[in-house]
Short mmCIF file of C-alpha atoms (C1' of nucleotides) in Angstrom, two decimals:
data_model
loop_
_atom_site.label_atom_id
_atom_site.label_comp_id
_atom_site.label_asym_id
_atom_site.label_seq_id
_atom_site.Cartn_x
_atom_site.Cartn_y
_atom_site.Cartn_z
CA MET A 687 -8.85 -9.57 9.05
CA GLU A 688 -8.19 -11.32 12.01
CA PRO A 689 -4.77 -11.19 14.09
CA VAL A 690 -2.19 -13.37 12.65
CA SER A 691 -2.27 -16.72 14.37
CA GLN A 692 0.57 -17.01 16.97
CA ASN A 693 2.14 -20.46 16.65
CA LYS A 694 3.17 -21.46 20.03
CA ASP A 695 5.16 -24.36 18.62
CA GLU A 696 7.19 -22.84 16.23
CA GLU A 697 10.42 -22.48 17.75
CA ILE A 698 12.67 -19.41 17.84
CA THR A 699 15.18 -21.30 15.75
CA GLU A 700 18.24 -19.81 14.38
CA ALA A 701 18.44 -16.25 12.74
CA THR A 702 15.65 -15.61 10.41
CA ASP A 703 17.73 -14.17 7.52
CA PRO A 704 21.50 -14.92 7.68
CA ASP A 705 21.97 -11.76 5.27
CA HIS A 706 20.19 -9.55 7.64
CA LEU A 707 23.05 -7.97 9.41
CA GLY A 708 24.87 -6.93 6.26
CA LYS A 709 21.66 -5.51 4.61
CA MET A 710 21.03 -3.32 7.85
CA ILE A 711 24.42 -2.04 7.76
CA ARG A 712 24.44 -1.17 4.06
CA GLU A 713 21.09 0.45 4.17
CA ALA A 714 22.25 2.40 7.18
CA ARG A 715 25.26 3.60 5.43
CA LEU A 716 23.66 4.50 2.20
CA GLN A 717 21.06 6.28 4.21
CA LYS A 718 23.88 8.80 5.45
CA GLY A 719 25.13 8.93 1.77
CA TRP A 720 28.60 7.54 3.02
CA THR A 721 31.06 5.72 0.92
CA LEU A 722 32.60 2.53 2.48
CA GLU A 723 35.75 4.52 3.16
CA GLU A 724 33.82 7.42 4.93
CA ALA A 725 31.79 4.92 7.00
CA GLY A 726 34.90 3.00 7.67
CA LYS A 727 36.66 5.76 9.00
CA ALA A 728 34.01 6.89 11.05
CA ALA A 729 33.63 3.41 12.66
CA GLY A 730 37.56 2.94 12.76
CA ILE A 731 37.61 -0.14 10.41
CA GLY A 732 39.02 -0.64 6.84
CA ARG A 733 36.86 -0.30 3.92
CA SER A 734 37.51 -3.84 2.74
CA THR A 735 36.27 -5.30 6.12
CA LEU A 736 33.10 -3.15 5.74
CA SER A 737 32.50 -4.34 2.11
CA LYS A 738 32.96 -7.96 3.15
CA ILE A 739 30.52 -7.41 6.27
CA GLU A 740 27.84 -5.78 3.90
CA ASN A 741 28.07 -8.57 1.49
CA ASN A 742 27.74 -11.03 4.28
CA GLN A 743 30.97 -12.83 3.37
CA THR A 744 32.20 -12.59 6.81
CA ARG A 745 31.03 -13.04 10.35
CA PRO A 746 32.19 -9.89 11.94
CA SER A 747 33.15 -9.58 15.55
CA PHE A 748 30.84 -7.85 18.38
CA ASP A 749 33.38 -5.27 18.58
CA ILE A 750 33.35 -4.16 14.89
CA VAL A 751 29.47 -4.38 15.07
CA ARG A 752 29.37 -2.27 18.04
CA ARG A 753 31.57 0.40 16.46
CA LEU A 754 29.50 0.40 13.32
CA THR A 755 26.08 0.87 15.34
CA LYS A 756 27.72 4.08 16.87
CA ALA A 757 28.89 5.37 13.85
CA LEU A 758 25.91 4.92 11.67
CA GLU A 759 23.43 5.29 14.63
CA LEU A 760 22.10 1.97 14.10
CA LYS A 761 19.06 0.88 16.26
CA THR A 762 20.69 -1.89 18.06
CA PRO A 763 17.58 -4.26 18.61
CA GLN A 764 17.11 -4.47 15.07
CA LEU A 765 20.29 -6.33 14.51
CA PHE A 766 19.16 -8.98 16.85
CA VAL A 767 15.82 -9.66 15.29
CA GLN A 768 14.63 -12.93 16.56
CA SER A 769 12.55 -14.02 13.76
CA GLY A 770 8.97 -13.43 12.79
CA PRO A 771 6.40 -15.80 14.47
CA SER A 772 6.84 -14.82 17.89
CA ASP A 773 7.34 -11.04 17.53
CA ILE A 774 4.70 -8.48 17.07
CA SER A 775 5.42 -8.09 13.51
CA GLY A 776 2.19 -6.95 11.72
CA ARG A 777 0.18 -7.26 14.96
CA ARG A 778 -1.85 -5.08 17.44
CA ASP A 779 -3.41 -5.55 20.84
CA VAL A 780 -6.12 -3.57 22.36
CA THR A 781 -7.33 -2.98 26.05
CA PHE A 782 -10.26 -1.10 26.60
CA ALA A 783 -10.61 1.23 29.52
CA GLY A 784 -10.66 -0.64 32.89
CA GLN A 785 -10.09 -3.92 31.28
CA GLY A 786 -6.36 -4.42 32.07
CA GLU A 787 -4.98 -7.42 33.84
CA PRO A 788 -4.89 -6.53 37.71
CA GLN A 789 -1.82 -6.77 39.67
CA ASP A 790 -1.90 -5.48 43.23
CA THR A 791 0.80 -5.02 45.84
CA ALA A 792 0.94 -3.40 49.08
CA THR A 793 1.02 0.18 48.04
CA TYR A 794 0.24 0.08 44.16
CA SER A 795 -2.55 -1.01 42.27
CA HIS A 796 -1.40 -2.03 38.74
CA GLU A 797 -3.62 -2.62 35.64
CA LEU A 798 -1.48 -4.20 33.12
CA LEU A 799 -2.34 -3.06 29.51
CA CYS A 800 -2.07 -4.99 26.10
CA THR A 801 -0.87 -8.31 27.79
CA GLU A 802 -1.90 -10.40 24.85
CA LEU A 803 1.21 -9.26 23.04
CA THR A 804 3.86 -11.04 25.08
CA SER A 805 6.86 -10.24 22.82
CA LYS A 806 6.50 -6.13 22.92
CA ARG A 807 9.42 -4.49 24.25
CA MET A 808 7.52 -1.59 26.14
CA PHE A 809 5.31 -2.63 29.23
CA PRO A 810 2.45 -0.16 29.71
CA TYR A 811 0.26 -0.08 32.87
CA ILE A 812 -1.99 1.97 34.79
CA SER A 813 -1.21 2.38 38.51
CA THR A 814 -3.70 3.66 41.10
CA ILE A 815 -1.41 5.22 43.80
CA LYS A 816 -3.18 4.84 47.25
CA ALA A 817 -3.73 8.25 49.08
CA ARG A 818 -1.26 8.15 52.15
CA ASP A 819 1.04 10.11 53.94
CA VAL A 820 4.27 11.48 52.43
CA SER A 821 6.01 10.36 55.53
CA GLU A 822 4.89 6.79 54.70
CA PHE A 823 7.33 6.61 51.66
CA GLU A 824 9.51 3.53 52.14
CA ALA A 825 12.06 2.27 49.90
CA TRP A 826 13.35 3.10 46.54
CA ILE A 827 12.26 1.04 43.45
CA ARG A 828 14.79 0.11 40.98
CA HIS A 829 14.88 -1.86 37.96
CA ARG A 830 17.31 -1.52 34.86
CA GLY A 831 15.86 0.31 32.06
CA GLU A 832 13.93 3.59 31.39
CA GLU A 833 10.50 4.80 32.45
CA PHE A 834 8.09 7.31 31.29
CA MET A 835 5.01 8.36 33.40
CA TYR A 836 1.84 10.22 32.76
CA VAL A 837 -0.51 11.62 35.33
CA ILE A 838 -3.97 10.81 34.27
CA SER A 839 -5.61 12.19 37.44
CA GLY A 840 -5.03 13.32 40.94
CA GLU A 841 -1.89 14.75 42.31
CA LEU A 842 1.25 13.02 43.62
CA THR A 843 4.86 13.41 44.65
CA LEU A 844 7.35 11.68 42.67
CA PHE A 845 10.54 10.75 44.50
CA THR A 846 13.83 10.09 42.69
CA GLU A 847 17.32 9.90 43.68
CA HIS A 848 19.66 12.72 42.86
CA TYR A 849 16.76 15.04 42.44
CA ARG A 850 14.33 16.93 44.94
CA PRO A 851 10.94 15.43 45.30
CA LEU A 852 8.55 16.47 42.48
CA ALA A 853 4.81 17.39 42.64
CA LEU A 854 2.83 16.35 39.78
CA LYS A 855 -0.77 16.74 38.75
CA ALA A 856 -2.95 15.44 35.99
CA GLY A 857 -1.38 15.94 32.55
CA ASP A 858 2.17 16.10 33.78
CA SER A 859 4.69 13.64 32.61
CA VAL A 860 8.39 12.52 33.45
CA TYR A 861 10.91 10.62 31.92
CA TYR A 862 13.62 8.89 33.97
CA ASP A 863 16.43 6.20 34.28
CA SER A 864 14.53 3.70 36.42
CA GLY A 865 17.95 2.17 37.53
CA MET A 866 17.92 5.22 39.80
CA GLY A 867 15.74 4.84 42.83
CA HIS A 868 12.33 6.07 42.54
CA GLY A 869 8.85 5.89 44.20
CA CYS A 870 5.47 7.76 44.19
CA VAL A 871 3.00 9.08 47.02
CA SER A 872 -0.45 10.49 46.43
CA THR A 873 -0.87 14.03 47.69
CA SER A 874 -4.41 14.26 46.68
CA LYS A 875 -7.30 13.09 48.93
CA GLU A 876 -8.49 10.56 46.48
CA ASN A 877 -6.06 8.05 44.72
CA ALA A 878 -3.96 9.20 42.00
CA LYS A 879 -3.96 7.62 38.63
CA VAL A 880 -0.64 7.22 36.47
CA LEU A 881 0.06 5.59 33.32
CA TRP A 882 3.50 4.14 33.16
CA VAL A 883 5.38 2.92 29.95
CA SER A 884 8.64 0.82 31.16
CA LEU A 885 11.25 -0.27 28.75
CA GLU A 886 13.45 -3.24 29.48
CA MET B 1302 20.26 17.80 44.17
CA GLU B 1303 20.53 19.40 40.79
CA PRO B 1304 20.46 17.23 37.70
CA VAL B 1305 23.83 15.78 36.85
CA SER B 1306 25.51 18.44 34.35
CA GLN B 1307 25.53 17.16 30.76
CA ASN B 1308 28.94 17.63 29.39
CA LYS B 1309 28.38 18.40 25.61
CA ASP B 1310 31.93 18.62 24.85
CA GLU B 1311 32.60 14.90 26.21
CA GLU B 1312 32.83 12.55 23.30
CA ILE B 1313 31.05 9.43 23.07
CA THR B 1314 34.73 7.82 22.90
CA GLU B 1315 35.24 4.05 23.10
CA ALA B 1316 33.28 1.55 25.08
CA THR B 1317 33.15 2.62 28.67
CA ASP B 1318 34.33 -0.54 30.07
CA PRO B 1319 36.01 -3.16 28.08
CA ASP B 1320 34.97 -5.67 30.46
CA HIS B 1321 31.35 -4.65 30.34
CA LEU B 1322 30.20 -7.58 27.97
CA GLY B 1323 31.91 -10.44 29.80
CA LYS B 1324 30.41 -9.19 32.96
CA MET B 1325 26.93 -8.70 31.66
CA ILE B 1326 27.03 -12.41 30.29
CA ARG B 1327 28.20 -13.95 33.49
CA GLU B 1328 25.72 -12.01 35.43
CA ALA B 1329 22.98 -13.37 33.15
CA ARG B 1330 24.02 -17.00 33.21
CA LEU B 1331 24.22 -16.94 37.05
CA GLN B 1332 20.94 -15.32 37.13
CA LYS B 1333 19.63 -18.38 35.55
CA GLY B 1334 21.71 -20.63 37.85
CA TRP B 1335 23.24 -22.21 34.78
CA THR B 1336 26.88 -23.73 34.49
CA LEU B 1337 29.11 -22.93 31.46
CA GLU B 1338 28.29 -26.20 30.34
CA GLU B 1339 24.43 -25.71 30.36
CA ALA B 1340 24.50 -22.22 29.24
CA GLY B 1341 27.13 -23.27 26.49
CA LYS B 1342 24.82 -25.93 25.26
CA ALA B 1343 21.78 -23.49 25.35
CA ALA B 1344 23.56 -21.09 23.09
CA GLY B 1345 25.34 -23.67 20.96
CA ILE B 1346 28.79 -22.76 21.94
CA GLY B 1347 31.64 -24.68 24.00
CA ARG B 1348 32.13 -24.10 27.60
CA SER B 1349 35.76 -22.90 27.08
CA THR B 1350 34.50 -20.20 24.64
CA LEU B 1351 31.97 -19.01 27.19
CA SER B 1352 34.52 -18.83 29.84
CA LYS B 1353 36.78 -16.76 27.82
CA ILE B 1354 34.05 -14.46 26.92
CA GLU B 1355 32.79 -13.98 30.30
CA ASN B 1356 36.70 -13.39 31.40
CA ASN B 1357 37.10 -11.10 28.62
CA GLN B 1358 40.02 -12.98 27.36
CA THR B 1359 38.43 -12.95 24.02
CA ARG B 1360 36.75 -10.67 21.42
CA PRO B 1361 33.56 -12.87 20.56
CA SER B 1362 32.03 -12.53 17.33
CA PHE B 1363 28.49 -11.01 16.71
CA ASP B 1364 27.11 -14.27 15.97
CA ILE B 1365 28.01 -15.96 19.32
CA VAL B 1366 26.82 -12.84 21.02
CA ARG B 1367 23.62 -12.99 19.42
CA ARG B 1368 23.18 -16.61 20.28
CA LEU B 1369 24.00 -16.00 23.88
CA THR B 1370 21.54 -13.03 24.00
CA LYS B 1371 18.67 -15.45 22.74
CA ALA B 1372 19.61 -18.14 25.28
CA LEU B 1373 20.22 -16.10 28.38
CA GLU B 1374 17.39 -13.61 27.36
CA LEU B 1375 19.83 -10.72 27.46
CA LYS B 1376 18.46 -7.09 26.91
CA THR B 1377 20.29 -6.22 23.76
CA PRO B 1378 20.80 -2.67 24.12
CA GLN B 1379 22.69 -2.95 27.31
CA LEU B 1380 25.51 -4.81 25.75
CA PHE B 1381 25.80 -1.84 23.45
CA VAL B 1382 26.28 0.83 26.13
CA GLN B 1383 27.50 3.84 24.88
CA SER B 1384 29.08 5.33 27.98
CA GLY B 1385 27.85 7.72 30.56
CA PRO B 1386 27.72 11.15 29.87
CA SER B 1387 25.40 11.11 26.94
CA ASP B 1388 22.98 8.53 28.21
CA ILE B 1389 20.00 8.86 30.79
CA SER B 1390 21.94 7.21 33.56
CA GLY B 1391 20.67 8.66 36.80
CA ARG B 1392 18.59 11.32 35.00
CA ARG B 1393 15.07 12.50 34.82
CA ASP B 1394 13.06 14.91 32.89
CA VAL B 1395 9.64 16.50 33.45
CA THR B 1396 7.20 18.06 31.24
CA PHE B 1397 4.08 19.94 32.95
CA ALA B 1398 0.80 19.63 31.35
CA GLY B 1399 0.67 21.70 28.24
CA GLN B 1400 4.51 22.56 28.08
CA GLY B 1401 5.62 20.09 25.59
CA GLU B 1402 7.47 21.22 22.38
CA PRO B 1403 4.91 21.89 19.75
CA GLN B 1404 5.23 20.03 16.21
CA ASP B 1405 2.38 20.43 13.70
CA THR B 1406 1.56 18.69 10.58
CA ALA B 1407 -1.64 18.86 8.31
CA THR B 1408 -3.63 16.38 10.15
CA TYR B 1409 -1.84 16.06 13.49
CA SER B 1410 -0.80 18.59 16.13
CA HIS B 1411 1.76 17.11 18.29
CA GLU B 1412 3.31 17.89 21.54
CA LEU B 1413 6.59 16.50 22.32
CA LEU B 1414 7.27 15.33 25.84
CA CYS B 1415 10.55 15.31 27.90
CA THR B 1416 12.55 16.55 25.12
CA GLU B 1417 15.48 17.63 27.36
CA LEU B 1418 16.63 13.97 27.48
CA THR B 1419 17.98 13.43 23.90
CA SER B 1420 19.34 10.02 24.44
CA LYS B 1421 16.10 8.26 25.74
CA ARG B 1422 15.01 5.44 23.90
CA MET B 1423 11.04 5.90 24.07
CA PHE B 1424 9.52 8.87 22.60
CA PRO B 1425 6.43 10.18 24.33
CA TYR B 1426 4.10 12.75 22.64
CA ILE B 1427 0.63 13.93 22.90
CA SER B 1428 -1.48 14.45 19.83
CA THR B 1429 -4.63 16.31 19.14
CA ILE B 1430 -6.43 14.57 16.59
CA LYS B 1431 -8.38 17.07 14.58
CA ALA B 1432 -12.10 16.36 14.01
CA ARG B 1433 -12.83 15.38 10.46
CA ASP B 1434 -14.88 12.87 8.52
CA VAL B 1435 -13.75 9.26 8.27
CA SER B 1436 -13.78 9.40 4.37
CA GLU B 1437 -10.88 11.71 4.66
CA PHE B 1438 -8.68 9.05 5.89
CA GLU B 1439 -5.30 9.29 3.74
CA ALA B 1440 -2.31 7.22 3.60
CA TRP B 1441 -0.92 4.89 6.01
CA ILE B 1442 1.87 5.80 8.41
CA ARG B 1443 4.74 3.43 8.73
CA HIS B 1444 7.77 3.40 10.85
CA ARG B 1445 10.09 0.78 12.08
CA GLY B 1446 9.39 -0.06 15.68
CA GLU B 1447 6.45 -0.42 18.29
CA GLU B 1448 4.06 1.97 19.24
CA PHE B 1449 1.66 2.37 22.44
CA MET B 1450 -0.92 4.69 22.56
CA TYR B 1451 -3.54 5.71 25.16
CA VAL B 1452 -6.82 7.67 24.45
CA ILE B 1453 -6.83 10.74 27.04
CA SER B 1454 -10.01 12.38 25.78
CA GLY B 1455 -12.32 12.12 22.81
CA GLU B 1456 -13.26 9.36 20.65
CA LEU B 1457 -11.51 8.16 17.39
CA THR B 1458 -11.14 5.50 15.00
CA LEU B 1459 -7.92 3.46 14.60
CA PHE B 1460 -7.10 2.27 11.33
CA THR B 1461 -4.44 -0.44 10.98
CA GLU B 1462 -3.39 -2.74 8.15
CA HIS B 1463 -4.42 -6.52 8.64
CA TYR B 1464 -7.09 -5.60 11.02
CA ARG B 1465 -10.75 -3.82 11.05
CA PRO B 1466 -10.85 -0.25 12.01
CA LEU B 1467 -11.26 0.02 15.92
CA ALA B 1468 -13.35 2.72 17.76
CA LEU B 1469 -11.48 3.85 20.81
CA LYS B 1470 -12.61 6.28 23.70
CA ALA B 1471 -10.96 7.83 26.62
CA GLY B 1472 -9.06 5.22 28.45
CA ASP B 1473 -8.59 2.58 25.84
CA SER B 1474 -5.00 1.84 24.85
CA VAL B 1475 -3.39 -0.22 21.96
CA TYR B 1476 0.10 -1.55 21.45
CA TYR B 1477 1.12 -2.18 17.79
CA ASP B 1478 3.66 -2.56 15.39
CA SER B 1479 4.29 0.67 13.76
CA GLY B 1480 5.97 -0.90 10.86
CA MET B 1481 2.19 -1.83 9.98
CA GLY B 1482 0.38 0.98 8.17
CA HIS B 1483 -1.51 2.82 10.66
CA GLY B 1484 -3.65 6.01 11.01
CA CYS B 1485 -6.27 7.83 13.14
CA VAL B 1486 -9.40 9.80 12.71
CA SER B 1487 -11.42 11.66 15.44
CA THR B 1488 -14.88 10.44 15.48
CA SER B 1489 -16.12 13.01 18.14
CA LYS B 1490 -17.33 16.33 17.53
CA GLU B 1491 -14.36 17.80 19.26
CA ASN B 1492 -10.93 17.01 18.68
CA ALA B 1493 -9.51 13.72 20.32
CA LYS B 1494 -6.41 13.71 22.58
CA VAL B 1495 -4.03 10.75 22.32
CA LEU B 1496 -0.60 9.71 24.44
CA TRP B 1497 1.81 7.98 22.11
CA VAL B 1498 4.85 6.28 23.17
CA SER B 1499 7.15 5.19 20.25
CA LEU B 1500 10.00 3.06 20.31
CA GLU B 1501 12.78 2.85 17.95
"C1'" DT C 878 39.69 -35.60 55.58
"C1'" DA C 879 39.97 -38.12 51.49
"C1'" DG C 880 38.12 -39.30 47.27
"C1'" DA C 881 35.24 -38.26 43.47
"C1'" DA C 882 32.56 -35.54 40.83
"C1'" DA C 883 31.42 -31.08 38.85
"C1'" DA C 884 32.56 -26.49 37.47
"C1'" DG C 885 35.83 -23.44 35.67
"C1'" DT C 886 40.29 -22.37 33.22
"C1'" DT C 887 43.98 -23.11 30.14
"C1'" DT C 888 46.41 -24.95 26.16
"C1'" DC C 889 46.76 -26.11 21.70
"C1'" DC C 890 45.31 -26.27 16.97
"C1'" DT C 891 42.50 -25.05 13.00
"C1'" DA C 892 39.36 -21.88 10.80
"C1'" DT C 893 38.54 -17.35 9.89
"C1'" DA C 894 38.14 -12.41 10.95
"C1'" DA C 895 40.35 -7.82 9.70
"C1'" DG C 896 43.58 -4.66 7.37
"C1'" DA C 897 46.51 -3.74 3.17
"C1'" DA C 898 47.10 -3.63 -1.29
"C1'" DA C 899 46.10 -5.22 -5.75
"C1'" DC C 900 42.19 -5.35 -8.74
"C1'" DA C 901 37.67 -4.40 -10.95
"C1'" DT C 902 33.94 -1.64 -11.77
"C1'" DT C 903 31.53 2.29 -12.03
"C1'" DA C 904 30.94 7.70 -12.81
"C1'" DG C 905 32.19 11.86 -14.66
"C1'" DG C 906 35.05 15.11 -18.00
"C1'" DC C 907 36.84 16.03 -22.40
"C1'" DG D 1106 34.42 6.87 -27.53
"C1'" DC D 1107 38.79 7.19 -24.31
"C1'" DC D 1108 41.10 8.64 -19.88
"C1'" DT D 1109 40.83 9.58 -14.91
"C1'" DA D 1110 39.11 9.65 -10.40
"C1'" DA D 1111 36.45 7.29 -7.14
"C1'" DT D 1112 34.08 3.61 -5.24
"C1'" DG D 1113 33.61 -1.00 -4.30
"C1'" DT D 1114 35.57 -6.14 -4.25
"C1'" DT D 1115 38.99 -9.83 -4.26
"C1'" DT D 1116 43.20 -11.52 -2.98
"C1'" DC D 1117 46.72 -12.48 0.47
"C1'" DT D 1118 48.52 -12.26 4.95
"C1'" DT D 1119 48.67 -12.03 9.97
"C1'" DA D 1120 46.61 -12.07 14.19
"C1'" DT D 1121 42.86 -14.42 16.67
"C1'" DA D 1122 38.27 -16.67 17.67
"C1'" DG D 1123 36.40 -20.87 18.88
"C1'" DG D 1124 36.29 -25.82 19.96
"C1'" DA D 1125 38.47 -30.26 22.12
"C1'" DA D 1126 40.89 -31.68 25.70
"C1'" DA D 1127 44.14 -31.42 29.33
"C1'" DC D 1128 44.51 -29.20 33.63
"C1'" DT D 1129 43.06 -26.90 37.94
"C1'" DT D 1130 39.88 -25.57 41.31
"C1'" DT D 1131 35.74 -25.91 43.98
"C1'" DT D 1132 32.00 -28.65 45.81
"C1'" DC D 1133 29.85 -32.59 47.29
"C1'" DT D 1134 29.84 -37.06 50.03
"C1'" DA D 1135 31.05 -40.84 52.67
#
DNA sequence: TAGAAAAGTTTCCTATAAGAAACATTAGGC
DNA sequence: GCCTAATGTTTCTTATAGGAAACTTTTCTA
C-alpha cells in the first residue's frame, strides 16, 4: 500500500503507446455519437483520413490534430502523454498543515504544497501576504497561464490590469489569466493568508 | 475598467495566428539557449526541418511537434490556443464567500466557484462533506485528470486506491491522480468543508 | 579587416499524408 | 433470407513533410 516507486533512472523515452492518438480520437468521436463523416465534417477533414488516423495507419499533421481537438473537444494534454513512470498516474501526495516547503521573497512568504509530486500540472501554494500600505504596491506580476486564489484568512486587495482593484476577505475566490498583471496587498492589520493554485 | 466584453456570436474560427506554432517553438528553443542543431538533436529531428518549422514554412506532423514539446519542455496547451474571444486572456472572475453555484448530490454538496469564466482549465469548487459513518463509504470516484484538495474545516478521511486511508484536518492538502479511485468521508461531528481544484 | 567556424536557410529528393473514389462491411426493412 | 442504405476501409493520386547537403549569413578570432 506504499506509493508506487518512482524510478528516476527510467528515461521518458519515446511515446508510450504508438496507438494512443488514434484510440483517443476514436473514443472521443464515439463519445459524441458521431460517424466518421460527421466528425470529419466538423473538423474539416475527409472521412478516409479520419479512418486512417483512428486506426493509426498514418501520422497526422499537427494541423489536422488541432482541428480534431477543437471539433471533438479533446483535452489536449492527454494527447501528449509522456509515459507512465514519471507522471502522477496512480499517485498521491499529502502536505499537512504548516508542513509545506517554505519559499520567501520580499513581499510574499510562500509555502509550496505537495512538492513530492514533481510532474504534476497544477502548483498549489499558500502565501502569507504581509500587512503593508496599499500605496506600497509595486510592479505587476506576470506569468503565462491561469491562476485560482482562495482567501483563507485576513483581508486584502487584489490588483489586476484591465480591472478595478478588488477587496477580498476570507472565503472569497478569484480565477484569472495570470499573464495579465496582478498583485496583492493585505488590508487587514494582521497578515492575510491565501491559497493559490497556478497552472502552466 | 470593465471586463472585456465576451462576444458570444464570434466563432472560434480557424487558428488565430498561423505563425503561432513556429514562434512558440523558436521562443522555447532560444529560451534554452540552443542552436537549431542542438534542439534538433534533442528532439531527434534535422536542423533544416526545425528551421522550416520555426519559420512556418511547413506544417509539421503531430509526431514532430510532440517530440519538440518534450525536448523543449513546451506547455502543450499553448500550442493549441483556440483564439482570443472565448478564452480567459486578460480576464478575471470573482466569487464571494458562499456565492458559488450550488450543485448537490446524495453524499456531496458542491459549490462551484468562478463559473462565469467558462473556458478556464481548472475547476475550483467547495464541497461540504456530510458527516456519516466511515462504513458508509460507497464506490470510488474516478475521472481523468489531476486533483488538488485543501481542507478548510472539519476532519475527514480520504480514501484512495493503492494507498491506506488518510486522516485529514483543516489546513491539510493532497494532490492526486483523479483517475485513481478516490472518495471522502467526514469523521468530525459536524460536516467537513473542502476546497477542490480539478484539472482536465 | 580577413579568414574561419558556427548558425541558420534553401534546395533537392524521397517518403508519406490527405482527399476522392472505389470497395467492403454492417445494420435495418420487407 | 435478400436488397438497400449507411458506415467504415482500402486503393490511388497529388501535394507536401522531412532529411541531406549545398548555400548564405552571422559571429568569433587573429
